[in-house]
CSV table of C-alpha atoms in Angstrom, one decimal:
chain,number,residue,atom,x,y,z
A,1,MET,CA,0.0,0.0,0.0
A,2,ALA,CA,2.8,2.3,0.9
A,3,GLN,CA,4.6,1.5,-2.4
A,4,SER,CA,1.4,2.5,-4.3
A,5,SER,CA,1.2,5.7,-2.2
A,6,ALA,CA,4.8,6.6,-3.0
A,7,ASP,CA,4.5,5.9,-6.7
A,8,SER,CA,1.2,7.8,-7.0
A,9,THR,CA,2.6,10.7,-5.1
A,10,LEU,CA,5.7,11.0,-7.3
A,11,THR,CA,3.8,10.4,-10.5
A,12,ARG,CA,1.1,12.9,-9.6
A,13,LEU,CA,3.6,15.5,-8.6
A,14,SER,CA,5.5,15.2,-11.8
A,15,GLN,CA,2.4,15.0,-14.0
A,16,GLU,CA,0.4,17.8,-12.4
A,17,GLY,CA,3.2,20.4,-12.4
A,18,ALA,CA,4.3,20.0,-8.8
A,19,LEU,CA,2.0,22.7,-7.4
A,20,PRO,CA,3.4,24.5,-4.3
A,21,GLY,CA,2.5,22.8,-1.0
A,22,ARG,CA,1.1,19.6,-2.6
A,23,LEU,CA,3.8,17.3,-1.1
A,24,LYS,CA,3.5,19.1,2.3
A,25,ALA,CA,-0.2,18.5,2.3
A,26,GLN,CA,0.3,14.8,1.5
A,27,VAL,CA,2.6,14.1,4.4
A,28,ARG,CA,1.0,16.4,7.0
A,29,HIS,CA,-1.1,13.6,8.6
A,30,LEU,CA,1.2,10.6,8.1
A,31,SER,CA,2.4,8.8,11.2
A,32,LYS,CA,6.1,8.6,11.8
A,33,PRO,CA,6.5,5.0,10.6
A,34,ARG,CA,4.5,5.7,7.4
A,35,PHE,CA,6.5,8.8,6.8
A,36,ILE,CA,9.8,6.9,7.2
A,37,GLU,CA,8.4,4.2,4.8
A,38,LEU,CA,7.5,6.9,2.3
A,39,LEU,CA,10.9,8.4,2.5
A,40,GLU,CA,12.6,5.0,1.8
A,41,LEU,CA,10.3,4.4,-1.2
A,42,ILE,CA,11.0,7.9,-2.6
A,43,ILE,CA,14.7,7.3,-2.2
A,44,GLN,CA,14.3,4.1,-4.2
A,45,GLU,CA,12.5,6.0,-6.9
A,46,PHE,CA,15.3,8.5,-7.2
A,47,GLU,CA,17.9,5.7,-7.2
A,48,TYR,CA,16.2,4.4,-10.3
A,49,PHE,CA,16.4,7.9,-11.8
A,50,LEU,CA,20.1,8.1,-11.1
A,51,LYS,CA,20.7,4.6,-12.6
A,52,ALA,CA,18.8,5.8,-15.7
A,53,ILE,CA,21.0,8.9,-15.9
A,54,ASN,CA,24.1,6.8,-15.5
A,55,LEU,CA,22.9,4.5,-18.3
A,56,ILE,CA,22.3,7.5,-20.6
A,57,ASN,CA,25.9,8.7,-19.9
A,58,ASN,CA,27.3,5.2,-20.4
A,59,GLN,CA,29.4,5.0,-23.6
A,60,SER,CA,28.6,1.3,-24.1
A,61,LEU,CA,24.8,1.9,-24.4
A,62,GLU,CA,25.0,1.7,-28.2
A,63,THR,CA,26.8,-1.6,-27.9
A,64,LEU,CA,24.1,-2.8,-25.5
A,65,LEU,CA,21.3,-2.1,-28.0
A,66,GLU,CA,23.3,-3.9,-30.7
A,67,GLU,CA,23.8,-6.9,-28.4
A,68,LEU,CA,20.1,-7.0,-27.6
A,69,LEU,CA,19.3,-7.0,-31.3
A,70,GLU,CA,21.7,-9.8,-32.0
A,71,ALA,CA,20.4,-11.9,-29.1
A,72,PHE,CA,16.7,-11.4,-30.1
A,73,THR,CA,17.5,-12.0,-33.7
A,74,LEU,CA,19.2,-15.3,-32.9
A,75,LYS,CA,16.5,-16.6,-30.6
A,76,ILE,CA,13.6,-15.6,-32.8
A,77,GLY,CA,15.2,-17.4,-35.7
A,78,GLN,CA,15.7,-20.5,-33.6
A,79,ILE,CA,12.2,-20.6,-32.2
A,80,LEU,CA,10.5,-20.0,-35.6
A,81,GLN,CA,13.1,-22.1,-37.5
A,82,ALA,CA,14.1,-19.5,-40.0
A,83,ASP,CA,17.3,-19.6,-42.1
A,84,ARG,CA,17.8,-15.9,-41.8
A,85,THR,CA,16.4,-13.3,-39.4
A,86,THR,CA,16.6,-9.5,-39.2
A,87,ILE,CA,15.1,-7.0,-36.8
A,88,PHE,CA,14.6,-3.5,-38.1
A,89,ILE,CA,14.2,-0.6,-35.6
A,90,VAL,CA,11.7,2.1,-36.6
A,91,ASP,CA,13.3,5.6,-36.8
A,92,ASP,CA,10.2,7.9,-36.7
A,93,GLU,CA,12.2,11.1,-37.1
A,94,ASN,CA,13.7,10.1,-40.4
A,95,GLN,CA,10.8,7.8,-41.5
A,96,GLU,CA,13.2,4.9,-41.9
A,97,LEU,CA,14.0,1.4,-40.7
A,98,TRP,CA,17.5,0.6,-39.6
A,99,SER,CA,19.4,-2.5,-38.6
A,100,LYS,CA,23.0,-3.6,-38.2
A,101,ILE,CA,24.1,-6.6,-40.3
A,102,ALA,CA,27.4,-8.5,-39.7
A,103,GLN,CA,29.2,-8.8,-43.0
A,104,GLY,CA,31.3,-11.8,-41.9
A,105,GLU,CA,32.6,-13.6,-38.8
A,106,GLY,CA,34.5,-11.2,-36.5
A,107,GLU,CA,33.8,-8.2,-38.8
A,108,LYS,CA,32.1,-5.0,-37.5
A,109,ALA,CA,28.4,-4.8,-38.2
A,110,VAL,CA,27.3,-2.4,-40.9
A,111,GLU,CA,24.2,-0.2,-40.5
A,112,ILE,CA,21.6,-0.5,-43.3
A,113,ARG,CA,18.5,1.7,-43.7
A,114,ILE,CA,15.3,1.3,-45.6
A,115,PRO,CA,12.7,4.1,-46.2
A,116,MET,CA,9.4,3.6,-44.5
A,117,GLY,CA,6.9,2.0,-46.9
A,118,LYS,CA,9.6,0.5,-49.2
A,119,GLY,CA,10.0,-3.2,-49.6
A,120,ILE,CA,8.5,-5.9,-47.5
A,121,ALA,CA,9.8,-4.6,-44.1
A,122,GLY,CA,8.9,-1.0,-45.0
A,123,TYR,CA,5.4,-2.1,-46.0
A,124,VAL,CA,4.8,-3.9,-42.7
A,125,ALA,CA,6.1,-0.9,-40.6
A,126,GLU,CA,3.8,1.5,-42.5
A,127,THR,CA,0.6,-0.6,-42.5
A,128,ARG,CA,1.2,-2.4,-39.2
A,129,LYS,CA,0.1,-5.6,-40.8
A,130,THR,CA,1.9,-9.0,-40.9
A,131,LEU,CA,3.0,-10.4,-44.3
A,132,ASN,CA,3.3,-14.2,-44.7
A,133,ILE,CA,4.5,-14.7,-48.2
A,134,PRO,CA,4.8,-18.3,-49.5
A,135,SER,CA,6.7,-17.3,-52.7
A,136,ALA,CA,8.8,-14.2,-52.5
A,137,TYR,CA,9.4,-13.8,-56.2
A,138,ASP,CA,5.7,-13.7,-56.9
A,139,ASP,CA,5.2,-10.7,-54.6
A,140,PRO,CA,5.8,-7.3,-56.3
A,141,ARG,CA,6.9,-5.7,-53.1
A,142,PHE,CA,9.9,-8.0,-52.9
A,143,ASN,CA,13.3,-6.6,-54.1
A,144,ARG,CA,15.3,-9.2,-55.9
A,145,ALA,CA,18.4,-7.0,-56.0
A,146,THR,CA,19.8,-8.3,-52.7
A,147,ASP,CA,19.5,-11.9,-53.8
A,148,GLU,CA,21.2,-11.1,-57.1
A,149,GLU,CA,24.1,-9.4,-55.3
A,150,THR,CA,24.6,-12.0,-52.7
A,151,GLY,CA,23.7,-15.2,-54.6
A,152,TYR,CA,21.1,-16.1,-51.8
A,153,HIS,CA,17.7,-17.4,-52.9
A,154,THR,CA,14.7,-16.2,-50.9
A,155,ARG,CA,11.8,-18.6,-51.1
A,156,ASN,CA,9.4,-17.5,-48.4
A,157,ILE,CA,9.1,-14.6,-46.0
A,158,LEU,CA,7.4,-14.0,-42.7
A,159,CYS,CA,7.5,-10.3,-41.7
A,160,MET,CA,5.7,-9.0,-38.6
A,161,PRO,CA,5.5,-5.7,-36.7
A,162,ILE,CA,6.7,-5.4,-33.1
A,163,PHE,CA,4.5,-3.2,-30.9
A,164,SER,CA,5.3,-1.3,-27.7
A,165,ASN,CA,3.0,-0.6,-24.8
A,166,SER,CA,2.0,2.6,-26.5
A,167,VAL,CA,0.7,0.5,-29.4
A,168,ASN,CA,3.3,2.1,-31.8
A,169,VAL,CA,5.4,0.0,-34.1
A,170,VAL,CA,8.9,0.1,-32.7
A,171,ALA,CA,10.4,-2.6,-34.9
A,172,VAL,CA,9.8,-5.1,-37.6
A,173,VAL,CA,11.1,-8.7,-37.7
A,174,GLN,CA,11.8,-10.3,-41.0
A,175,LEU,CA,12.3,-14.1,-41.3
A,176,LEU,CA,13.5,-15.7,-44.5
A,177,ASN,CA,13.2,-19.4,-45.7
A,178,LYS,CA,11.4,-21.7,-43.2
A,179,ILE,CA,13.7,-24.6,-42.4
A,180,GLY,CA,12.4,-28.0,-43.3
A,181,ASP,CA,8.9,-26.8,-44.5
A,182,ASP,CA,7.6,-25.1,-47.5
A,183,ARG,CA,6.4,-22.0,-45.8
A,184,PHE,CA,5.8,-20.2,-42.5
A,185,THR,CA,2.5,-21.0,-40.8
A,186,LEU,CA,-0.3,-19.3,-38.9
A,187,GLN,CA,1.1,-21.2,-35.8
A,188,ASP,CA,4.5,-19.4,-36.4
A,189,GLU,CA,2.7,-16.1,-36.3
A,190,LYS,CA,0.9,-17.0,-33.0
A,191,GLU,CA,4.0,-18.3,-31.4
A,192,PHE,CA,5.8,-15.0,-32.2
A,193,GLU,CA,2.9,-13.0,-30.8
A,194,SER,CA,3.3,-14.7,-27.5
A,195,PHE,CA,6.5,-13.0,-26.7
A,196,ALA,CA,6.6,-10.1,-29.3
A,197,ARG,CA,5.1,-7.5,-26.9
A,198,SER,CA,7.8,-8.1,-24.3
A,199,ILE,CA,10.5,-7.7,-26.9
A,200,GLY,CA,8.7,-4.5,-28.1
A,201,VAL,CA,8.8,-3.0,-24.6
A,202,LEU,CA,12.5,-3.8,-24.2
A,203,LEU,CA,13.4,-2.4,-27.6
A,204,GLU,CA,11.4,0.8,-27.0
A,205,SER,CA,13.0,1.4,-23.6
A,206,CYS,CA,16.5,0.6,-24.9
A,207,ASN,CA,16.0,2.8,-28.0
A,208,SER,CA,14.7,5.7,-25.8
A,209,PHE,CA,17.8,5.5,-23.7
A,210,TYR,CA,19.9,5.3,-26.8
A,211,THR,CA,18.2,8.4,-28.2
A,212,ALA,CA,18.7,10.3,-25.0
A,213,ALA,CA,22.3,9.2,-24.8
A,214,ARG,CA,22.9,10.2,-28.4
A,215,THR,CA,21.4,13.7,-27.6
A,216,GLN,CA,23.6,14.0,-24.5
A,217,LYS,CA,26.7,12.9,-26.5
A,218,GLY,CA,25.8,15.5,-29.1
A,219,LEU,CA,25.5,18.3,-26.5
A,220,ASN,CA,28.9,17.4,-25.1
A,221,ALA,CA,30.4,17.4,-28.5
A,222,LEU,CA,28.7,20.7,-29.3
A,223,LEU,CA,30.2,22.3,-26.1
A,224,ASN,CA,33.7,20.9,-26.9
A,225,ALA,CA,33.4,22.1,-30.5
A,226,ILE,CA,32.4,25.6,-29.4
A,227,SER,CA,35.1,25.9,-26.8
A,228,SER,CA,37.7,24.9,-29.5
A,229,LEU,CA,36.6,27.8,-31.7
A,230,GLU,CA,37.6,30.3,-29.0
A,231,GLN,CA,41.3,29.3,-29.0
A,232,SER,CA,42.5,31.3,-31.9
A,233,LEU,CA,41.9,34.6,-33.7
A,234,GLU,CA,43.7,33.6,-36.9
A,235,LEU,CA,41.3,33.2,-39.8
A,236,GLU,CA,43.0,30.1,-41.3
A,237,VAL,CA,43.3,28.4,-38.0
A,238,THR,CA,39.7,29.2,-37.2
A,239,LEU,CA,38.6,27.9,-40.6
A,240,GLN,CA,40.3,24.6,-40.1
A,241,SER,CA,39.0,24.3,-36.5
A,242,VAL,CA,35.4,24.9,-37.6
A,243,MET,CA,35.6,22.2,-40.3
A,244,ALA,CA,37.3,19.6,-38.0
A,245,GLU,CA,34.9,20.2,-35.1
A,246,ALA,CA,31.8,20.1,-37.4
A,247,ARG,CA,33.0,16.8,-38.9
A,248,LYS,CA,33.4,15.3,-35.4
A,249,LEU,CA,30.2,16.7,-34.1
A,250,MET,CA,28.1,15.4,-37.0
A,251,GLN,CA,30.0,12.2,-37.5
A,252,ALA,CA,30.5,13.0,-41.1
A,253,ASP,CA,33.2,11.7,-43.4
A,254,ARG,CA,34.0,15.2,-44.9
A,255,SER,CA,33.3,18.8,-44.1
A,256,THR,CA,34.0,22.1,-45.8
A,257,LEU,CA,33.4,25.7,-44.7
A,258,TRP,CA,32.9,28.2,-47.5
A,259,LEU,CA,33.2,31.9,-46.9
A,260,MET,CA,31.5,34.7,-48.9
A,261,ASP,CA,33.8,37.0,-51.0
A,262,GLY,CA,31.8,39.2,-53.2
A,263,ASN,CA,30.0,37.0,-55.8
A,264,GLN,CA,32.2,34.1,-54.9
A,265,LEU,CA,32.6,31.4,-52.2
A,266,TRP,CA,36.1,30.4,-51.1
A,267,SER,CA,37.5,27.8,-48.8
A,268,LYS,CA,40.9,26.2,-47.9
A,269,VAL,CA,41.2,22.5,-47.7
A,270,GLN,CA,44.1,20.1,-47.1
A,271,SER,CA,46.0,19.0,-50.2
A,272,ALA,CA,45.9,15.3,-51.2
A,273,ASP,CA,49.2,14.6,-49.3
A,274,GLY,CA,48.1,16.8,-46.4
A,275,SER,CA,51.2,19.0,-46.7
A,276,LYS,CA,49.5,22.3,-47.4
A,277,LEU,CA,46.2,24.2,-47.7
A,278,VAL,CA,44.8,24.6,-51.1
A,279,GLU,CA,42.4,27.5,-51.9
A,280,LEU,CA,39.1,26.6,-53.7
A,281,ARG,CA,36.7,29.1,-55.3
A,282,GLN,CA,33.3,28.9,-56.9
A,283,ALA,CA,30.4,31.1,-57.8
A,284,ASN,CA,28.0,31.8,-54.9
A,285,ASP,CA,24.9,30.7,-56.9
A,286,LYS,CA,26.1,27.3,-58.2
A,287,GLY,CA,25.6,23.9,-56.8
A,288,ILE,CA,24.4,22.9,-53.3
A,289,VAL,CA,26.6,25.4,-51.4
A,290,GLY,CA,25.7,28.2,-53.9
A,291,TYR,CA,21.9,27.5,-53.4
A,292,VAL,CA,22.3,27.7,-49.6
A,293,ALA,CA,24.5,30.8,-49.8
A,294,SER,CA,22.0,32.6,-52.1
A,295,THR,CA,18.8,31.5,-50.3
A,296,GLY,CA,19.8,31.1,-46.7
A,297,GLU,CA,17.9,27.7,-46.6
A,298,THR,CA,19.1,24.5,-45.0
A,299,LEU,CA,19.5,21.5,-47.4
A,300,ASN,CA,19.4,18.0,-45.9
A,301,ILE,CA,19.9,15.6,-48.8
A,302,PRO,CA,19.8,11.8,-48.1
A,303,ASP,CA,20.8,10.9,-51.7
A,304,ALA,CA,22.9,13.5,-53.5
A,305,TYR,CA,22.6,11.9,-56.9
A,306,LYS,CA,18.8,12.4,-56.8
A,307,ASP,CA,19.1,16.1,-56.3
A,308,ARG,CA,19.4,18.2,-59.5
A,309,ARG,CA,21.5,20.8,-57.8
A,310,PHE,CA,24.3,18.4,-57.0
A,311,ASP,CA,27.4,18.6,-59.2
A,312,SER,CA,29.0,15.2,-59.5
A,313,SER,CA,32.1,16.4,-61.4
A,314,ALA,CA,34.3,16.3,-58.2
A,315,ASP,CA,33.2,12.7,-57.6
A,316,ASP,CA,34.0,11.8,-61.2
A,317,ARG,CA,37.5,13.3,-60.9
A,318,THR,CA,38.4,11.7,-57.5
A,319,GLY,CA,36.4,8.4,-57.5
A,320,TYR,CA,34.8,9.5,-54.2
A,321,ARG,CA,31.1,8.8,-53.8
A,322,THR,CA,28.8,11.4,-52.2
A,323,HIS,CA,25.7,10.0,-50.6
A,324,SER,CA,24.2,12.3,-48.0
A,325,ILE,CA,24.8,16.1,-47.6
A,326,LEU,CA,23.9,18.6,-44.8
A,327,CYS,CA,24.5,22.1,-46.0
A,328,MET,CA,23.6,25.1,-43.8
A,329,PRO,CA,24.2,28.9,-43.8
A,330,VAL,CA,26.5,30.7,-41.3
A,331,PHE,CA,25.3,34.2,-40.3
A,332,ASN,CA,27.3,37.1,-38.9
A,333,SER,CA,26.1,39.3,-36.0
A,334,SER,CA,24.1,41.5,-38.4
A,335,GLY,CA,22.2,38.5,-39.7
A,336,ASP,CA,23.9,38.5,-43.1
A,337,ILE,CA,25.1,35.2,-44.6
A,338,MET,CA,28.9,35.1,-44.3
A,339,GLY,CA,29.5,31.5,-45.3
A,340,VAL,CA,28.1,28.0,-45.6
A,341,THR,CA,29.0,24.7,-43.8
A,342,GLN,CA,28.8,21.5,-45.9
A,343,LEU,CA,29.0,18.1,-44.4
A,344,ILE,CA,29.2,15.0,-46.6
A,345,ASN,CA,28.3,11.4,-45.9
A,346,LYS,CA,27.0,10.7,-42.4
A,347,MET,CA,28.9,7.7,-41.0
A,348,GLN,CA,25.7,5.9,-40.1
A,349,GLY,CA,22.5,6.6,-42.1
A,350,SER,CA,21.4,10.1,-43.1
A,351,PHE,CA,21.6,13.4,-41.3
A,352,THR,CA,18.6,14.0,-39.0
A,353,ARG,CA,16.6,16.9,-37.8
A,354,SER,CA,18.6,16.6,-34.5
A,355,ASP,CA,21.7,17.0,-36.6
A,356,GLU,CA,20.3,20.2,-38.1
A,357,SER,CA,19.5,21.6,-34.6
A,358,PHE,CA,23.0,20.8,-33.3
A,359,MET,CA,24.6,22.2,-36.5
A,360,ARG,CA,22.5,25.4,-36.3
A,361,ALA,CA,23.7,26.0,-32.8
A,362,PHE,CA,27.3,25.3,-33.9
A,363,ASN,CA,27.1,27.6,-36.9
A,364,THR,CA,25.9,30.4,-34.6
A,365,GLN,CA,29.1,30.1,-32.6
A,366,ALA,CA,31.2,29.5,-35.7
A,367,GLY,CA,29.8,32.8,-37.2
A,368,ILE,CA,31.0,34.7,-34.1
A,369,ALA,CA,34.4,33.1,-34.2
A,370,LEU,CA,34.8,33.7,-37.9
A,371,GLU,CA,33.7,37.3,-37.6
A,372,ASN,CA,36.2,37.9,-34.8
A,373,ALA,CA,38.9,36.3,-36.8
A,374,GLN,CA,38.1,38.5,-39.9
A,375,LEU,CA,38.0,41.6,-37.7
A,376,TYR,CA,41.4,40.6,-36.2
A,377,GLU,CA,42.8,40.0,-39.7
A,378,ASN,CA,41.5,43.5,-40.8
A,379,VAL,CA,43.2,45.0,-37.7
A,380,LEU,CA,46.5,43.4,-38.6
A,381,VAL,CA,46.3,44.6,-42.2
A,382,GLU,CA,45.5,48.1,-41.0
A,383,LYS,CA,48.3,48.0,-38.4
A,384,GLN,CA,50.8,46.9,-41.1
A,385,TYR,CA,49.6,49.6,-43.4
A,386,GLN,CA,50.1,52.3,-40.8
A,387,LYS,CA,53.5,50.8,-39.9
A,388,ASP,CA,54.5,50.9,-43.6
A,389,ILE,CA,53.4,54.6,-43.8
A,390,LEU,CA,55.2,55.4,-40.6
A,391,GLN,CA,58.5,53.9,-41.8
A,392,SER,CA,58.3,55.6,-45.2
A,393,LEU,CA,58.2,59.1,-43.6
A,394,SER,CA,61.4,61.1,-43.7
A,395,ASP,CA,60.4,63.1,-40.6
A,396,ALA,CA,61.0,61.6,-37.2
A,397,VAL,CA,57.6,60.4,-35.8
A,398,ILE,CA,56.9,58.9,-32.4
A,399,SER,CA,53.4,58.0,-31.3
A,400,THR,CA,52.3,57.4,-27.7
A,401,ASP,CA,49.3,56.2,-25.8
A,402,MET,CA,47.2,58.4,-23.7
A,403,GLY,CA,49.6,58.0,-20.8
A,404,GLY,CA,52.6,59.3,-22.8
A,405,ARG,CA,54.2,55.9,-23.3
A,406,ILE,CA,55.9,55.2,-26.6
A,407,VAL,CA,53.8,52.9,-28.9
A,408,THR,CA,55.5,53.3,-32.3
A,409,ILE,CA,58.7,54.9,-33.5
A,410,ASN,CA,59.9,55.1,-37.1
A,411,GLU,CA,63.4,54.7,-38.6
A,412,ALA,CA,64.0,58.5,-38.8
A,413,ALA,CA,63.2,58.9,-35.1
A,414,LEU,CA,65.5,56.0,-34.2
A,415,SER,CA,68.3,57.6,-36.2
A,416,LEU,CA,67.7,60.9,-34.4
A,417,LEU,CA,68.0,59.2,-31.1
A,418,GLY,CA,71.3,57.6,-32.0
A,419,CYS,CA,70.4,54.2,-33.5
A,420,PRO,CA,72.9,53.2,-36.2
A,421,THR,CA,71.2,53.3,-39.6
A,422,GLU,CA,74.1,53.3,-42.0
A,423,VAL,CA,77.0,51.2,-40.8
A,424,GLY,CA,76.7,47.4,-41.2
A,425,THR,CA,74.7,45.0,-43.4
A,426,ASP,CA,70.9,45.5,-43.9
A,427,GLU,CA,70.3,42.4,-41.6
A,428,VAL,CA,72.5,43.8,-38.9
A,429,LEU,CA,70.8,47.2,-39.1
A,430,LYS,CA,67.4,45.7,-38.9
A,431,ASP,CA,68.3,43.7,-35.8
A,432,GLN,CA,69.7,46.8,-34.1
A,433,GLN,CA,66.5,48.7,-35.0
A,434,LYS,CA,64.4,46.0,-33.5
A,435,ILE,CA,66.5,46.0,-30.3
A,436,TRP,CA,66.1,49.8,-30.0
A,437,GLU,CA,62.4,49.6,-30.7
A,438,GLN,CA,61.9,47.0,-28.0
A,439,LYS,CA,63.8,49.0,-25.4
A,440,LEU,CA,62.0,52.2,-26.2
A,441,ARG,CA,58.5,50.9,-26.6
A,442,GLY,CA,56.5,51.4,-23.4
A,443,ARG,CA,58.9,54.0,-22.0
A,444,LEU,CA,57.6,57.5,-21.1
A,445,LEU,CA,58.3,60.0,-23.9
A,446,TRP,CA,59.7,62.7,-21.7
A,447,GLU,CA,62.2,60.3,-20.2
A,448,VAL,CA,63.6,59.5,-23.6
A,449,ILE,CA,63.5,63.0,-25.1
A,450,PRO,CA,64.4,65.8,-22.6
A,451,ILE,CA,62.5,68.6,-24.2
A,452,GLU,CA,61.6,71.4,-21.7
A,453,HIS,CA,58.1,71.0,-20.2
A,454,LEU,CA,57.4,68.1,-22.6
A,455,ARG,CA,55.2,66.2,-20.1
A,456,SER,CA,52.9,69.1,-19.5
A,457,ARG,CA,52.9,70.0,-23.2
A,458,LEU,CA,51.9,66.5,-24.1
A,459,ALA,CA,49.2,66.3,-21.4
A,460,ASP,CA,47.8,69.6,-22.7
A,461,SER,CA,47.6,68.3,-26.3
A,462,LEU,CA,46.0,65.0,-25.2
A,463,GLU,CA,43.4,66.7,-23.0
A,464,PHE,CA,42.5,69.8,-25.1
A,465,GLY,CA,43.9,68.9,-28.6
A,466,THR,CA,46.2,72.0,-28.6
A,467,GLN,CA,49.1,72.2,-31.0
A,468,GLN,CA,52.5,72.8,-29.5
A,469,TYR,CA,55.5,74.5,-31.1
A,470,VAL,CA,58.9,74.0,-29.6
A,471,PRO,CA,61.9,76.1,-30.9
A,472,GLU,CA,64.9,74.2,-32.3
A,473,GLN,CA,67.0,72.6,-29.6
A,474,THR,CA,70.1,70.5,-29.4
A,475,LEU,CA,69.0,67.3,-27.6
A,476,GLN,CA,71.3,65.2,-25.3
A,477,VAL,CA,69.7,61.7,-25.5
């Protein structure tokens, strides 16, 4: 009775929004023994929650789901005496079925995906109806291509939906070639139904944990990716960092970041031997990236060769095969498109709506990092420009900060202060000038140049913008 009370209290509190004072009202009239019992049961409930959180953070959760699939697949095939058995999990987000198939003994399982409604398994998942097919080749829904590729001959098929407690189809089991008999029977269907619901509950629970774990893993990867973008202000370094982190975050085979430059898009990628960066350029209205750059829309393409905007010339030249593409815009702080991220070939399956959400958040931070890097590059260019102008002047020029400390000093000023500018090789002279600059930079101007009342004159100029005239003097530096 106490267990029921504890469960109903926690459930009601969570479902009804935990109104203030509700729990206090529940325990007000409990005796001390009942209160202690309730505390123990609530502690048990929270221990279950902690175990669930630990399971979500467990790196081996994906392996656990794969092992469950392997175990269920093996046992169902044994019980129903099928030559081959496959369990497909329903991916509602992408409207696909997926499973992992071992290619050989000891080899890593490969993920396969089937669109909902396509083929025997897709039909069963969509219609929620069992298919018992005595002759596979006589059924128009059967795809012979797999048999032709593998040399296997499919005679008969039993394909059944697996439901969860919520009456949703969570998986589909497909059995091929009944052993010893001509076909699968109605008795086989009933035998499967006797334990199918339990398998459905287990698969749904495990898949929910797996989805939560994948989301948590994605969030951690997103935080790591964003933090890595803040480590440099150099544009090329930031460019490479964005591409590398995006590839890891999205588990993609390749990634490219294209930046806007007038009516062109440009990027830098590693050369074939990885020894240098090679600049690429293309029109900002051509191909997949051009479409995204000109429209600001996201493109999530599961099959590149079925999209008319895809240019296969790069694949033709390199022998690479592009399957899936996720291409999204990168905006600056003003909301203008400054670039496009393009991810190619998701390691497992196609890019999902969750991938789009993660990438959208990543691109927001990437836009900030890239804008800062571009601003920093512009500052460096401007600084070098001013330095070049300063050095080209024949008059001695010294600039200071607002406190009167030397910031820059040109060659003419160094010469005036006694730095050698004529004796020695160019390299020696440059080294001497650098040493003088380093020693003078940061020093107070009136300590270096003993002009009468220089400190007060400089303060007057900085505060009121007055111009000072000092008669010619012979300086002792």
